[in-house]
C-alpha cells in the first residue's frame, strides 16, 4: 500500500514545496465547539438576569405560584411601591451608591494612574519591593481588610459617614497593577524625554501626555473599581449604621431581612435588584467605545 503526499505550490521566496496540512475533521468543527462553549457560558451568566427581569413583573402572590420565567404585568406597580417605601428611601440608596462608586472610582483611577505611571517610568530605590507589595495586595480579599479599616476609621470618628466607604475605596492594588502595565506599554520613553527637553514639568507631562495615552487602560480601571464598589456589601454593612447612608446592597438586604417587624418585601427587593443593574449596563455601553478605539489603534500600529 502506498501513500501519496500532496504538496502545495512552491513559494516564490523559498522555491520549496510546502506539504499541505491534511485533517480528517472539518475545518469549522473546532470553531463551532468554541462558539458552543461561549454560548453555554453566556446563558449561565444571563439566566439570573432573565429571572430577575421576569420576577420583577409579578405580584407577591404570583411570585411563588406561577412559572419562573413567565412574565406578568406588575412591573410598574412594583416600581411604584418600591419608590413609595419610606418616602423614596430606595432612590436615596441609589444616589448613595452612585456617589460611592462614581467618586470612589474616579479617585481610584487618579491614584492608580499616578502610581502606575511612577512605577513604570521612574527608577528609584525599592521600586521592585513596592511593586511586589502591590501584587501581594491584589491577593488579599477586601473582606479581610474590612474589620481593620473599621477600627482605624473608628479611632478618628469617621464611621457612619460617607467617608467611611469612600476612603477605603480609593486604593486599588489591582488598579495600580493594571495602570503600571498599561503605562509601560502605551507611553513611549522618547515622547517623555522630548517633553522634558522642551522644558515641560513632570506634572504637565503626566496630565497632558501620559494620561491621554493611558486613557483606554484607565477606563478599564474605572469600570473594574466602579463595579466593585457598586456591588460591595461587607464594607458599608460594617461601617454604616444610618440607613439613609446605605448603598443599594445593604439597603435591599435590610428589606429582605425585615421579617421580624413586617412581611419581607420580596417583590420590592427583586425590583430594586433589577433597577440596580440598569446603571451598570448603561455605563458599559457608554464606555465600550474607548476599548474599540484602543483595539483599532493597535491594529493600525501593527
Short mmCIF file of C-alpha atoms in Angstrom, two decimals:
data_model
loop_
_atom_site.label_atom_id
_atom_site.label_comp_id
_atom_site.label_asym_id
_atom_site.label_seq_id
_atom_site.Cartn_x
_atom_site.Cartn_y
_atom_site.Cartn_z
CA UNK A 1 0.00 0.00 0.00
CA UNK A 2 1.43 3.35 -0.99
CA UNK A 3 0.61 6.81 0.29
CA UNK A 4 0.67 9.99 -1.71
CA UNK A 5 1.80 13.27 -0.25
CA UNK A 6 0.13 16.32 -1.74
CA UNK A 7 2.31 19.38 -1.76
CA UNK A 8 1.32 22.99 -2.16
CA UNK A 9 2.86 25.06 -4.95
CA UNK A 10 6.36 26.34 -4.30
CA UNK A 11 6.53 29.81 -2.81
CA UNK A 12 8.49 32.44 -4.78
CA UNK A 13 10.75 33.24 -1.85
CA UNK A 14 11.97 29.78 -0.95
CA UNK A 15 11.35 27.79 -4.09
CA UNK A 16 10.47 24.73 -2.00
CA UNK A 17 7.16 22.94 -1.91
CA UNK A 18 5.33 23.11 1.41
CA UNK A 19 3.33 20.00 2.32
CA UNK A 20 -0.34 20.74 2.62
CA UNK A 21 -1.83 20.04 6.06
CA UNK A 22 -4.32 17.25 5.92
CA UNK A 23 -7.03 16.92 8.51
CA UNK A 24 -9.58 14.22 8.99
CA UNK A 25 -12.18 16.56 10.51
CA UNK A 26 -13.98 19.59 9.05
CA UNK A 27 -12.19 22.91 9.48
CA UNK A 28 -15.18 24.58 11.13
CA UNK A 29 -15.77 21.92 13.79
CA UNK A 30 -13.37 23.42 16.33
CA UNK A 31 -14.83 26.89 15.73
CA UNK A 32 -18.35 25.58 16.36
CA UNK A 33 -17.16 23.87 19.52
CA UNK A 34 -15.70 27.09 20.90
CA UNK A 35 -18.84 29.00 20.00
CA UNK A 36 -20.98 26.41 21.79
CA UNK A 37 -18.88 26.75 24.95
CA UNK A 38 -19.21 30.54 24.82
CA UNK A 39 -22.97 30.29 24.34
CA UNK A 40 -23.27 27.99 27.34
CA UNK A 41 -21.21 30.41 29.43
CA UNK A 42 -23.32 33.36 28.27
CA UNK A 43 -26.53 31.51 29.14
CA UNK A 44 -25.14 30.64 32.57
CA UNK A 45 -24.36 34.31 33.25
CA UNK A 46 -27.55 35.78 31.75
CA UNK A 47 -30.07 33.34 33.19
CA UNK A 48 -30.14 35.03 36.64
CA UNK A 49 -30.65 38.40 34.94
CA UNK A 50 -33.57 37.00 32.95
CA UNK A 51 -35.04 35.54 36.14
CA UNK A 52 -34.82 38.91 37.91
CA UNK A 53 -36.45 40.62 34.93
CA UNK A 54 -39.33 38.12 34.84
CA UNK A 55 -39.80 38.04 38.62
CA UNK A 56 -39.94 41.83 38.86
CA UNK A 57 -43.05 41.83 36.66
CA UNK A 58 -45.02 39.63 39.09
CA UNK A 59 -47.11 40.39 42.13
CA UNK A 60 -46.33 38.88 45.53
CA UNK A 61 -48.89 36.11 45.03
CA UNK A 62 -47.66 35.29 41.50
CA UNK A 63 -44.03 35.17 42.55
CA UNK A 64 -44.34 31.74 44.19
CA UNK A 65 -47.30 30.33 42.25
CA UNK A 66 -46.54 30.97 38.56
CA UNK A 67 -43.91 29.59 36.21
CA UNK A 68 -40.50 31.02 36.97
CA UNK A 69 -39.74 32.56 33.56
CA UNK A 70 -43.32 33.56 32.71
CA UNK A 71 -43.70 37.38 32.65
CA UNK A 72 -46.60 39.28 34.17
CA UNK A 73 -47.89 42.87 34.14
CA UNK A 74 -47.00 44.27 37.56
CA UNK A 75 -43.58 45.82 36.85
CA UNK A 76 -44.76 49.42 37.05
CA UNK A 77 -46.79 48.82 40.21
CA UNK A 78 -43.77 47.16 41.82
CA UNK A 79 -41.60 50.16 40.94
CA UNK A 80 -44.28 52.48 42.37
CA UNK A 81 -44.47 50.51 45.62
CA UNK A 82 -40.70 50.48 45.92
CA UNK A 83 -40.49 54.22 45.31
CA UNK A 84 -43.16 54.88 47.94
CA UNK A 85 -41.33 52.93 50.64
CA UNK A 86 -40.39 55.42 53.38
CA UNK A 87 -40.76 58.43 51.09
CA UNK A 88 -38.45 57.17 48.38
CA UNK A 89 -35.66 55.77 50.53
CA UNK A 90 -34.71 53.39 47.71
CA UNK A 91 -33.73 56.29 45.46
CA UNK A 92 -31.65 57.70 48.30
CA UNK A 93 -29.82 54.37 48.35
CA UNK A 94 -29.38 54.61 44.58
CA UNK A 95 -27.85 58.08 44.87
CA UNK A 96 -25.60 56.95 47.70
CA UNK A 97 -24.38 54.03 45.61
CA UNK A 98 -23.73 56.30 42.63
CA UNK A 99 -21.77 58.65 44.92
CA UNK A 100 -19.68 55.87 46.43
CA UNK A 101 -18.99 54.17 43.10
CA UNK A 102 -18.58 57.31 40.97
CA UNK A 103 -16.41 59.40 43.28
CA UNK A 104 -14.54 56.38 44.62
CA UNK A 105 -13.92 55.08 41.10
CA UNK A 106 -12.61 58.44 39.84
CA UNK A 107 -10.32 58.93 42.83
CA UNK A 108 -9.09 55.37 42.48
CA UNK A 109 -8.31 55.97 38.79
CA UNK A 110 -6.31 59.09 39.66
CA UNK A 111 -4.30 57.31 42.35
CA UNK A 112 -3.82 54.22 40.18
CA UNK A 113 -2.71 56.29 37.17
CA UNK A 114 -0.15 58.26 39.16
CA UNK A 115 1.19 55.21 40.98
CA UNK A 116 1.28 53.04 37.86
CA UNK A 117 2.95 55.76 35.81
CA UNK A 118 5.56 56.32 38.52
CA UNK A 119 6.33 52.62 38.80
CA UNK A 120 6.58 52.24 35.03
CA UNK A 121 8.59 55.33 34.08
CA UNK A 122 10.76 56.24 37.06
CA UNK A 123 13.69 54.44 38.61
CA UNK A 124 14.05 54.67 42.40
CA UNK A 125 15.35 52.61 45.26
CA UNK A 126 12.94 49.92 46.42
CA UNK A 127 10.86 50.03 43.24
CA UNK A 128 10.64 46.26 42.90
CA UNK A 129 9.76 45.91 46.59
CA UNK A 130 6.90 48.38 46.25
CA UNK A 131 5.58 46.65 43.14
CA UNK A 132 5.79 43.23 44.79
CA UNK A 133 3.89 44.59 47.80
CA UNK A 134 1.18 45.85 45.45
CA UNK A 135 0.98 42.43 43.79
CA UNK A 136 0.61 40.88 47.24
CA UNK A 137 -2.22 43.31 47.93
CA UNK A 138 -4.06 42.00 44.86
CA UNK A 139 -4.24 38.59 46.52
CA UNK A 140 -5.77 39.90 49.76
CA UNK A 141 -9.60 39.78 49.74
CA UNK A 142 -11.35 43.00 50.65
CA UNK A 143 -13.39 41.19 53.30
CA UNK A 144 -10.22 40.55 55.30
CA UNK A 145 -9.48 44.29 55.46
CA UNK A 146 -13.00 45.40 56.43
CA UNK A 147 -12.59 44.97 60.20
CA UNK A 148 -9.12 46.64 60.41
CA UNK A 149 -10.41 49.53 58.29
CA UNK A 150 -13.39 49.90 60.60
CA UNK A 151 -11.14 50.01 63.67
CA UNK A 152 -8.87 52.62 62.07
CA UNK A 153 -11.73 54.88 60.99
CA UNK A 154 -13.44 54.47 64.37
CA UNK A 155 -10.32 55.91 66.02
CA UNK A 156 -10.78 59.18 64.09
CA UNK A 157 -14.57 59.23 64.37
CA UNK A 158 -15.31 58.70 60.67
CA UNK A 159 -17.51 55.63 60.87
CA UNK A 160 -21.18 56.02 59.90
CA UNK A 161 -20.25 58.74 57.40
CA UNK A 162 -19.79 58.86 53.63
CA UNK A 163 -16.03 58.95 54.14
CA UNK A 164 -16.13 55.53 55.81
CA UNK A 165 -17.00 53.96 52.44
CA UNK A 166 -15.16 56.38 50.14
CA UNK A 167 -11.70 56.37 51.72
CA UNK A 168 -11.10 52.58 51.65
CA UNK A 169 -12.26 52.53 48.01
CA UNK A 170 -9.57 54.92 46.76
CA UNK A 171 -6.68 52.45 46.85
CA UNK A 172 -6.99 49.56 44.42
CA UNK A 173 -3.89 47.31 44.17
CA UNK A 174 -5.27 45.68 41.04
CA UNK A 175 -5.92 49.10 39.50
CA UNK A 176 -2.35 50.19 40.22
CA UNK A 177 -1.06 46.97 38.69
CA UNK A 178 -3.11 47.48 35.51
CA UNK A 179 -2.09 51.13 35.26
CA UNK A 180 1.58 50.20 35.63
CA UNK A 181 1.36 47.57 32.88
CA UNK A 182 -0.53 49.88 30.54
CA UNK A 183 1.76 52.86 31.17
CA UNK A 184 4.81 50.75 30.37
CA UNK A 185 3.25 49.65 27.08
CA UNK A 186 1.41 52.77 25.91
CA UNK A 187 3.64 55.69 26.93
CA UNK A 188 6.88 55.82 24.88
CA UNK A 189 10.00 56.94 26.71
CA UNK A 190 11.07 59.00 23.68
CA UNK A 191 7.98 61.20 23.97
CA UNK A 192 8.66 61.83 27.65
CA UNK A 193 12.30 62.69 27.02
CA UNK A 194 11.32 65.07 24.23
CA UNK A 195 8.87 66.83 26.52
CA UNK A 196 11.48 67.14 29.27
CA UNK A 197 13.96 68.53 26.74
CA UNK A 198 11.41 71.19 25.80
CA UNK A 199 11.22 72.21 29.45
CA UNK A 200 7.86 70.66 30.41
CA UNK A 201 7.37 69.91 34.10
CA UNK A 202 6.58 66.39 35.26
CA UNK A 203 3.03 67.29 36.25
CA UNK A 204 2.25 68.69 32.83
CA UNK A 205 3.87 65.70 31.13
CA UNK A 206 1.72 63.34 33.16
CA UNK A 207 -1.62 65.08 32.64
CA UNK A 208 -1.06 66.32 29.06
CA UNK A 209 0.81 63.37 27.55
CA UNK A 210 0.68 60.26 29.72
CA UNK A 211 -2.98 60.35 30.77
CA UNK A 212 -4.37 60.63 27.18
CA UNK A 213 -2.16 57.73 26.10
CA UNK A 214 -3.27 55.67 29.09
CA UNK A 215 -6.95 56.55 28.71
CA UNK A 216 -8.24 53.15 27.47
CA UNK A 217 -6.43 51.40 30.31
CA UNK A 218 -7.73 53.93 32.84
CA UNK A 219 -11.27 53.37 31.59
CA UNK A 220 -10.78 49.68 32.34
CA UNK A 221 -9.54 50.51 35.84
CA UNK A 222 -12.55 52.79 36.38
CA UNK A 223 -15.03 50.13 35.26
CA UNK A 224 -13.50 47.46 37.48
CA UNK A 225 -13.45 49.75 40.51
CA UNK A 226 -16.91 51.19 39.82
CA UNK A 227 -18.47 47.73 39.63
CA UNK A 228 -16.55 46.55 42.71
CA UNK A 229 -17.77 49.50 44.80
CA UNK A 230 -21.30 49.29 43.37
CA UNK A 231 -21.58 45.63 44.40
CA UNK A 232 -19.70 45.97 47.68
CA UNK A 233 -21.68 44.77 50.69
CA UNK A 234 -19.37 43.92 53.58
CA UNK A 235 -17.58 47.28 53.93
CA UNK A 236 -20.68 49.54 54.06
CA UNK A 237 -22.50 46.94 56.16
CA UNK A 238 -19.79 47.22 58.81
CA UNK A 239 -19.14 50.95 58.50
CA UNK A 240 -22.67 52.36 58.36
CA UNK A 241 -25.50 52.35 60.89
CA UNK A 242 -27.74 55.07 59.46
CA UNK A 243 -29.98 53.61 56.76
CA UNK A 244 -30.02 56.95 54.93
CA UNK A 245 -26.33 56.39 54.16
CA UNK A 246 -26.79 52.83 52.94
CA UNK A 247 -25.90 51.78 49.39
CA UNK A 248 -28.24 49.54 47.42
CA UNK A 249 -26.64 46.30 48.54
CA UNK A 250 -27.11 46.97 52.26
CA UNK A 251 -30.49 48.64 51.83
CA UNK A 252 -32.02 45.82 49.79
CA UNK A 253 -30.58 43.28 52.21
CA UNK A 254 -32.39 45.09 55.02
CA UNK A 255 -35.67 44.93 53.11
CA UNK A 256 -35.20 41.22 52.57
CA UNK A 257 -34.44 40.52 56.23
CA UNK A 258 -37.07 42.69 57.91
CA UNK A 259 -39.42 39.75 58.53
CA UNK A 260 -39.22 40.32 62.30
CA UNK A 261 -41.28 43.53 62.07
CA UNK A 262 -43.32 43.13 58.87
CA UNK A 263 -43.56 40.74 55.90
CA UNK A 264 -40.43 40.66 53.77
CA UNK A 265 -40.85 42.74 50.62
CA UNK A 266 -39.75 40.12 48.11
CA UNK A 267 -41.17 41.83 45.02
CA UNK A 268 -39.70 45.18 46.06
CA UNK A 269 -36.28 43.61 46.64
CA UNK A 270 -36.33 41.89 43.25
CA UNK A 271 -37.49 45.07 41.52
CA UNK A 272 -34.75 47.01 43.29
CA UNK A 273 -32.19 44.45 42.13
CA UNK A 274 -33.40 44.93 38.55
CA UNK A 275 -33.14 48.72 38.79
CA UNK A 276 -29.65 48.43 40.30
CA UNK A 277 -28.45 46.60 37.17
CA UNK A 278 -29.57 49.33 34.76
CA UNK A 279 -26.80 51.89 35.59
CA UNK A 280 -24.10 49.24 35.20
CA UNK A 281 -25.40 48.19 31.78
CA UNK A 282 -25.64 51.84 30.68
CA UNK A 283 -22.11 52.52 31.88
CA UNK A 284 -20.64 49.58 29.97
CA UNK A 285 -22.49 50.54 26.78
CA UNK A 286 -21.27 54.13 27.11
CA UNK A 287 -17.60 53.39 27.81
CA UNK A 288 -17.07 50.44 25.48
CA UNK A 289 -16.15 52.83 22.65
CA UNK A 290 -12.83 53.52 24.41
CA UNK A 291 -11.95 49.83 24.09
CA UNK A 292 -12.97 49.84 20.43
CA UNK A 293 -10.78 52.87 19.74
CA UNK A 294 -7.85 51.21 21.51
CA UNK A 295 -8.25 48.00 19.51
CA UNK A 296 -8.42 49.96 16.26
CA UNK A 297 -5.31 51.91 17.17
CA UNK A 298 -3.49 48.69 17.96
CA UNK A 299 -4.44 47.25 14.59
CA UNK A 300 -3.12 50.35 12.80
CA UNK A 301 0.15 50.21 14.74
CA UNK A 302 0.56 46.54 13.94
#
